[in-house]
């Protein structure tokens, strides 16, 4: 008689596990603030810090020593303007951070490629009145990609959900000789309430309206497949679903349909909810983090961007 419990005995349970999380699956987000001299805690994200340009290389070294293969960088500039010119400044905060990390580590460096952290209005593109203008934004994204590649970025990750952003970025990179720089596209990025803590961390809140005109409707699934297909056709080397946990169905659909290298982003709200509940002893924080990461990997993610990467490496690797 079949008894499934026989496979759940200590030792055997681990042998028959279908999904395994490795530290090599993880990417650590790093916030770099041009205005500070030393790391500053992020109040809404327990355990996370904004790094300074002075501290970012040392932080990257710690991440590398833990066996984490890659970081994704987000910049907070000292000044902002309507066009987000700090995003494509040769001496911008991200460009400086990439150079410093590359000088001292062998990490894969991914750069978030968006204007929202650099614009005075907080939106991801050029604005006309209160409209985010798609096509006028594309040359600025291409210019930003080239600037980041010049600084040594291995992968650029466009996150603004502008139509045809991947084509514009791929063309700009290729035209300037950066054919080996890969694109990880935020291909299925939803207009989510789970981004709240990130907007404090990156100071990327918007001055008016919202981002629903360019980020996806949480009600839509098939639309995600259209978005991903378009980005692949335009030259994306990898695709991403964001957020992760509320969109595991989307992640599974994308992986099964396209068989592309696929990332999922366990975003700030997902992380902070777990950390807040753990601080109150309502849940086992490490256990819940491990369970959620396992579910993301099981759903199809090849790579997981998570603020828990360092803790995972220290506790489970």
Tab-separated table of C-alpha atoms in Angstrom:
chain	number	residue	atom	x	y	z
A	1	UNK	CA	0.000	0.000	0.000
A	2	UNK	CA	1.311	3.433	-0.935
A	3	UNK	CA	2.212	5.564	2.107
A	4	UNK	CA	3.485	9.008	1.189
A	5	UNK	CA	4.720	9.577	4.721
A	6	UNK	CA	7.574	7.128	4.100
A	7	UNK	CA	9.200	9.846	1.965
A	8	UNK	CA	8.869	12.446	4.728
A	9	UNK	CA	11.144	10.773	7.262
A	10	UNK	CA	14.287	12.655	8.319
A	11	UNK	CA	17.041	12.251	5.770
A	12	UNK	CA	14.742	10.794	3.112
A	13	UNK	CA	12.717	14.033	3.027
A	14	UNK	CA	15.785	15.982	1.918
A	15	UNK	CA	16.780	13.334	-0.626
A	16	UNK	CA	13.487	13.573	-2.500
A	17	UNK	CA	13.088	17.370	-2.344
A	18	UNK	CA	12.097	18.609	-5.795
A	19	UNK	CA	13.136	22.250	-5.395
A	20	UNK	CA	16.384	23.487	-3.890
A	21	UNK	CA	17.452	27.069	-3.269
A	22	UNK	CA	21.122	27.916	-3.694
A	23	UNK	CA	22.909	31.124	-2.823
A	24	UNK	CA	23.918	31.139	-6.494
A	25	UNK	CA	20.261	31.748	-7.387
A	26	UNK	CA	20.171	35.056	-5.531
A	27	UNK	CA	20.850	38.680	-6.460
A	28	UNK	CA	21.322	41.290	-3.735
A	29	UNK	CA	19.867	44.788	-4.242
A	30	UNK	CA	22.111	47.647	-3.110
A	31	UNK	CA	21.040	51.282	-2.682
A	32	UNK	CA	23.811	53.850	-3.193
A	33	UNK	CA	23.220	57.387	-1.921
A	34	UNK	CA	25.484	60.084	-3.306
A	35	UNK	CA	24.703	62.489	-0.440
A	36	UNK	CA	25.899	60.446	2.537
A	37	UNK	CA	29.330	59.527	3.891
A	38	UNK	CA	28.456	56.316	5.709
A	39	UNK	CA	25.682	53.701	5.591
A	40	UNK	CA	22.243	54.812	6.758
A	41	UNK	CA	19.452	52.415	7.856
A	42	UNK	CA	16.238	52.255	5.828
A	43	UNK	CA	13.512	52.545	8.434
A	44	UNK	CA	10.801	50.686	6.492
A	45	UNK	CA	13.124	47.828	5.516
A	46	UNK	CA	14.589	46.310	8.698
A	47	UNK	CA	18.198	45.286	8.277
A	48	UNK	CA	18.708	47.165	5.004
A	49	UNK	CA	20.979	50.164	4.499
A	50	UNK	CA	21.672	52.871	2.016
A	51	UNK	CA	25.348	52.664	1.171
A	52	UNK	CA	27.582	55.638	0.475
A	53	UNK	CA	30.045	55.805	-2.377
A	54	UNK	CA	32.710	55.360	0.283
A	55	UNK	CA	31.157	52.159	1.644
A	56	UNK	CA	29.708	50.468	-1.427
A	57	UNK	CA	32.859	48.610	-2.464
A	58	UNK	CA	33.291	47.187	1.044
A	59	UNK	CA	29.632	46.118	1.079
A	60	UNK	CA	30.078	44.484	-2.322
A	61	UNK	CA	33.064	42.594	-0.954
A	62	UNK	CA	30.977	41.227	1.907
A	63	UNK	CA	28.305	40.135	-0.548
A	64	UNK	CA	30.896	38.379	-2.709
A	65	UNK	CA	32.440	36.657	0.312
A	66	UNK	CA	29.022	35.166	1.132
A	67	UNK	CA	28.949	33.495	-2.282
A	68	UNK	CA	26.211	35.701	-3.776
A	69	UNK	CA	27.066	36.059	-7.476
A	70	UNK	CA	25.481	39.399	-8.362
A	71	UNK	CA	24.192	42.742	-7.145
A	72	UNK	CA	21.629	45.076	-8.655
A	73	UNK	CA	22.293	48.764	-8.006
A	74	UNK	CA	19.854	51.604	-7.355
A	75	UNK	CA	21.121	55.162	-7.126
A	76	UNK	CA	20.021	58.173	-5.120
A	77	UNK	CA	21.621	61.267	-6.702
A	78	UNK	CA	22.523	64.532	-5.028
A	79	UNK	CA	20.294	66.459	-7.426
A	80	UNK	CA	17.276	65.743	-9.619
A	81	UNK	CA	15.744	67.451	-12.632
A	82	UNK	CA	12.826	67.007	-15.006
A	83	UNK	CA	14.800	64.846	-17.442
A	84	UNK	CA	16.611	62.698	-14.886
A	85	UNK	CA	20.001	63.708	-16.265
A	86	UNK	CA	21.803	62.128	-13.326
A	87	UNK	CA	20.874	58.731	-14.736
A	88	UNK	CA	23.165	59.167	-17.753
A	89	UNK	CA	25.852	61.366	-16.196
A	90	UNK	CA	29.312	59.798	-16.679
A	91	UNK	CA	30.085	60.813	-13.089
A	92	UNK	CA	26.649	59.883	-11.735
A	93	UNK	CA	26.190	57.926	-8.549
A	94	UNK	CA	25.587	54.577	-10.247
A	95	UNK	CA	28.447	55.037	-12.677
A	96	UNK	CA	30.833	55.757	-9.799
A	97	UNK	CA	29.477	52.829	-7.789
A	98	UNK	CA	29.907	50.394	-10.664
A	99	UNK	CA	33.522	51.427	-11.174
A	100	UNK	CA	34.335	51.044	-7.481
A	101	UNK	CA	32.710	47.625	-7.227
A	102	UNK	CA	34.421	46.394	-10.385
A	103	UNK	CA	37.807	47.551	-9.120
A	104	UNK	CA	37.606	45.350	-6.031
A	105	UNK	CA	35.306	42.380	-6.784
A	106	UNK	CA	34.381	39.869	-9.463
A	107	UNK	CA	30.655	40.267	-8.858
A	108	UNK	CA	28.239	40.446	-11.749
A	109	UNK	CA	26.976	44.024	-11.601
A	110	UNK	CA	23.432	44.730	-12.752
A	111	UNK	CA	22.271	48.328	-12.992
A	112	UNK	CA	18.647	49.292	-12.627
A	113	UNK	CA	17.919	51.402	-15.684
A	114	UNK	CA	15.135	53.869	-15.044
A	115	UNK	CA	14.721	57.609	-14.642
A	116	UNK	CA	12.405	57.655	-11.612
A	117	UNK	CA	15.185	57.941	-9.028
A	118	UNK	CA	16.647	60.900	-10.931
A	119	UNK	CA	13.606	62.929	-11.983
A	120	UNK	CA	12.268	65.750	-9.851
A	121	UNK	CA	8.709	64.536	-10.490
A	122	UNK	CA	9.491	60.870	-9.667
A	123	UNK	CA	8.083	59.348	-12.827
A	124	UNK	CA	9.915	56.918	-15.091
A	125	UNK	CA	9.943	59.089	-18.198
A	126	UNK	CA	9.744	62.538	-19.717
A	127	UNK	CA	6.554	64.396	-18.796
A	128	UNK	CA	4.390	66.837	-20.718
A	129	UNK	CA	1.943	68.409	-18.299
A	130	UNK	CA	0.821	65.346	-16.360
A	131	UNK	CA	1.406	62.823	-19.134
A	132	UNK	CA	4.410	60.475	-19.172
A	133	UNK	CA	5.630	60.648	-22.766
A	134	UNK	CA	6.832	57.258	-23.963
A	135	UNK	CA	8.744	57.933	-27.173
A	136	UNK	CA	10.643	60.969	-25.923
A	137	UNK	CA	11.868	58.857	-23.010
A	138	UNK	CA	13.455	56.138	-25.160
A	139	UNK	CA	16.597	58.063	-26.250
A	140	UNK	CA	17.320	58.914	-22.618
A	141	UNK	CA	17.071	55.238	-21.654
A	142	UNK	CA	19.479	54.352	-24.459
A	143	UNK	CA	21.865	57.061	-23.301
A	144	UNK	CA	21.652	55.772	-19.723
A	145	UNK	CA	22.385	52.210	-20.844
A	146	UNK	CA	25.527	53.322	-22.691
A	147	UNK	CA	26.688	55.353	-19.694
A	148	UNK	CA	26.215	52.393	-17.370
A	149	UNK	CA	27.964	50.049	-19.789
A	150	UNK	CA	30.911	52.446	-20.098
A	151	UNK	CA	31.258	52.287	-16.326
A	152	UNK	CA	31.536	48.493	-16.401
A	153	UNK	CA	27.997	47.179	-15.883
A	154	UNK	CA	27.600	43.572	-16.998
A	155	UNK	CA	23.815	43.711	-17.273
A	156	UNK	CA	21.419	46.638	-17.597
A	157	UNK	CA	17.903	46.172	-16.247
A	158	UNK	CA	15.313	48.551	-17.721
A	159	UNK	CA	12.441	48.865	-15.256
A	160	UNK	CA	10.321	51.760	-16.528
A	161	UNK	CA	7.879	49.705	-18.637
A	162	UNK	CA	8.118	52.110	-21.554
A	163	UNK	CA	6.950	50.554	-24.820
A	164	UNK	CA	9.933	49.561	-27.020
A	165	UNK	CA	12.473	50.399	-24.317
A	166	UNK	CA	14.389	47.160	-24.949
A	167	UNK	CA	14.774	47.893	-28.666
A	168	UNK	CA	16.026	51.411	-27.937
A	169	UNK	CA	18.502	50.162	-25.338
A	170	UNK	CA	19.778	47.266	-27.436
A	171	UNK	CA	20.309	49.559	-30.412
A	172	UNK	CA	22.160	52.134	-28.303
A	173	UNK	CA	24.410	49.509	-26.734
A	174	UNK	CA	25.208	47.845	-30.051
A	175	UNK	CA	25.815	51.136	-31.848
A	176	UNK	CA	28.360	52.091	-29.196
A	177	UNK	CA	30.219	48.776	-29.165
A	178	UNK	CA	28.636	47.207	-26.087
A	179	UNK	CA	27.276	44.135	-27.804
A	180	UNK	CA	28.264	41.893	-24.868
A	181	UNK	CA	26.290	43.852	-22.274
A	182	UNK	CA	23.131	41.875	-21.511
A	183	UNK	CA	19.614	43.179	-20.920
A	184	UNK	CA	17.484	41.901	-18.040
A	185	UNK	CA	14.105	43.423	-18.766
A	186	UNK	CA	11.483	44.121	-16.134
A	187	UNK	CA	9.127	42.678	-18.722
A	188	UNK	CA	6.082	41.998	-16.542
A	189	UNK	CA	6.088	44.703	-13.894
A	190	UNK	CA	2.795	45.321	-12.159
A	191	UNK	CA	1.447	48.552	-10.665
A	192	UNK	CA	1.696	47.157	-7.159
A	193	UNK	CA	1.146	48.428	-3.633
A	194	UNK	CA	4.051	46.216	-2.554
A	195	UNK	CA	6.603	48.826	-3.678
A	196	UNK	CA	5.983	51.211	-0.780
A	197	UNK	CA	9.173	50.686	1.253
A	198	UNK	CA	11.322	50.861	-1.885
A	199	UNK	CA	10.052	54.347	-2.614
A	200	UNK	CA	11.387	55.470	0.738
A	201	UNK	CA	14.670	53.646	0.188
A	202	UNK	CA	15.264	55.086	-3.287
A	203	UNK	CA	13.353	58.358	-2.791
A	204	UNK	CA	11.437	57.601	-5.975
A	205	UNK	CA	7.928	58.607	-4.984
A	206	UNK	CA	5.998	60.486	-7.640
A	207	UNK	CA	4.839	64.094	-7.405
A	208	UNK	CA	1.488	63.568	-9.123
A	209	UNK	CA	-0.773	60.788	-10.346
A	210	UNK	CA	0.436	57.197	-10.292
A	211	UNK	CA	2.226	54.721	-12.557
A	212	UNK	CA	-0.780	52.844	-13.865
A	213	UNK	CA	-0.423	54.303	-17.351
A	214	UNK	CA	2.795	52.352	-17.863
A	215	UNK	CA	2.903	49.575	-15.258
A	216	UNK	CA	0.633	46.558	-15.635
A	217	UNK	CA	-2.851	46.035	-14.204
A	218	UNK	CA	-2.750	43.322	-11.486
A	219	UNK	CA	-5.951	41.901	-12.989
A	220	UNK	CA	-4.197	40.908	-16.227
A	221	UNK	CA	-2.284	37.714	-16.941
A	222	UNK	CA	-2.289	37.259	-20.727
A	223	UNK	CA	-1.028	40.814	-21.100
A	224	UNK	CA	2.131	39.756	-19.270
A	225	UNK	CA	2.843	37.212	-21.991
A	226	UNK	CA	2.476	39.904	-24.664
A	227	UNK	CA	4.849	42.182	-22.748
A	228	UNK	CA	7.440	39.443	-22.339
A	229	UNK	CA	7.220	38.364	-25.968
A	230	UNK	CA	7.713	41.919	-27.202
A	231	UNK	CA	10.793	42.376	-25.019
A	232	UNK	CA	12.287	39.090	-26.202
A	233	UNK	CA	11.683	40.047	-29.832
A	234	UNK	CA	13.392	43.399	-29.220
A	235	UNK	CA	16.528	41.831	-27.741
A	236	UNK	CA	16.050	41.039	-24.052
A	237	UNK	CA	18.458	38.343	-22.871
A	238	UNK	CA	16.569	37.715	-19.627
A	239	UNK	CA	13.109	38.671	-18.407
A	240	UNK	CA	11.664	39.484	-15.008
A	241	UNK	CA	8.356	39.241	-13.189
A	242	UNK	CA	7.808	41.818	-10.435
A	243	UNK	CA	6.580	41.487	-7.688
A	244	UNK	CA	7.172	37.797	-7.045
A	245	UNK	CA	4.855	36.228	-4.479
A	246	UNK	CA	1.520	37.756	-5.618
A	247	UNK	CA	2.396	36.826	-9.231
A	248	UNK	CA	3.654	33.251	-9.019
A	249	UNK	CA	1.061	32.261	-11.609
A	250	UNK	CA	2.537	34.819	-14.019
A	251	UNK	CA	6.044	33.575	-13.301
A	252	UNK	CA	5.006	30.003	-14.125
A	253	UNK	CA	3.255	31.107	-17.327
A	254	UNK	CA	6.271	33.100	-18.501
A	255	UNK	CA	8.759	30.321	-17.820
A	256	UNK	CA	6.651	27.631	-19.467
A	257	UNK	CA	5.824	29.735	-22.525
A	258	UNK	CA	9.254	31.157	-23.334
A	259	UNK	CA	11.883	28.987	-21.552
A	260	UNK	CA	13.984	32.130	-21.187
A	261	UNK	CA	16.301	32.869	-18.261
A	262	UNK	CA	13.706	34.289	-15.889
A	263	UNK	CA	14.110	36.422	-12.790
A	264	UNK	CA	11.610	37.272	-10.080
A	265	UNK	CA	11.893	40.221	-7.721
A	266	UNK	CA	10.857	39.639	-4.111
A	267	UNK	CA	10.113	43.308	-3.619
A	268	UNK	CA	10.412	45.589	-0.623
A	269	UNK	CA	6.820	45.152	0.576
A	270	UNK	CA	7.120	41.374	0.522
A	271	UNK	CA	10.356	41.567	2.506
A	272	UNK	CA	9.179	44.188	4.991
A	273	UNK	CA	5.911	42.410	5.804
A	274	UNK	CA	7.784	39.260	6.727
A	275	UNK	CA	10.384	41.150	8.740
A	276	UNK	CA	7.752	43.168	10.613
A	277	UNK	CA	5.771	40.055	11.535
A	278	UNK	CA	8.949	38.272	12.611
A	279	UNK	CA	9.963	41.185	14.839
A	280	UNK	CA	6.626	40.751	16.651
A	281	UNK	CA	7.157	36.991	16.951
A	282	UNK	CA	4.015	36.361	14.931
A	283	UNK	CA	5.940	34.153	12.495
A	284	UNK	CA	9.317	32.437	12.181
A	285	UNK	CA	11.013	34.967	9.923
A	286	UNK	CA	13.778	32.709	8.584
A	287	UNK	CA	11.331	29.885	7.975
A	288	UNK	CA	8.874	32.086	6.119
A	289	UNK	CA	11.621	33.660	4.024
A	290	UNK	CA	12.922	30.237	3.063
A	291	UNK	CA	9.409	29.042	2.242
A	292	UNK	CA	8.681	32.059	0.038
A	293	UNK	CA	11.995	31.812	-1.806
A	294	UNK	CA	11.348	28.121	-2.393
A	295	UNK	CA	7.912	28.918	-3.812
A	296	UNK	CA	9.425	31.488	-6.179
A	297	UNK	CA	12.050	29.011	-7.384
A	298	UNK	CA	9.424	26.259	-7.691
A	299	UNK	CA	7.248	28.524	-9.848
A	300	UNK	CA	10.050	28.881	-12.381
A	301	UNK	CA	12.526	31.574	-11.362
A	302	UNK	CA	16.134	30.983	-12.367
A	303	UNK	CA	17.225	34.088	-10.447
A	304	UNK	CA	15.643	35.775	-7.434
A	305	UNK	CA	16.313	39.386	-6.515
A	306	UNK	CA	15.792	39.520	-2.766
A	307	UNK	CA	16.779	41.725	0.152
A	308	UNK	CA	17.144	38.496	2.111
A	309	UNK	CA	20.099	37.282	0.014
A	310	UNK	CA	22.780	38.041	2.613
A	311	UNK	CA	20.765	36.513	5.455
A	312	UNK	CA	20.072	33.412	3.388
A	313	UNK	CA	23.761	33.028	2.593
A	314	UNK	CA	24.710	33.403	6.258
A	315	UNK	CA	22.033	31.016	7.595
A	316	UNK	CA	21.439	28.371	4.947
A	317	UNK	CA	24.326	28.261	2.464
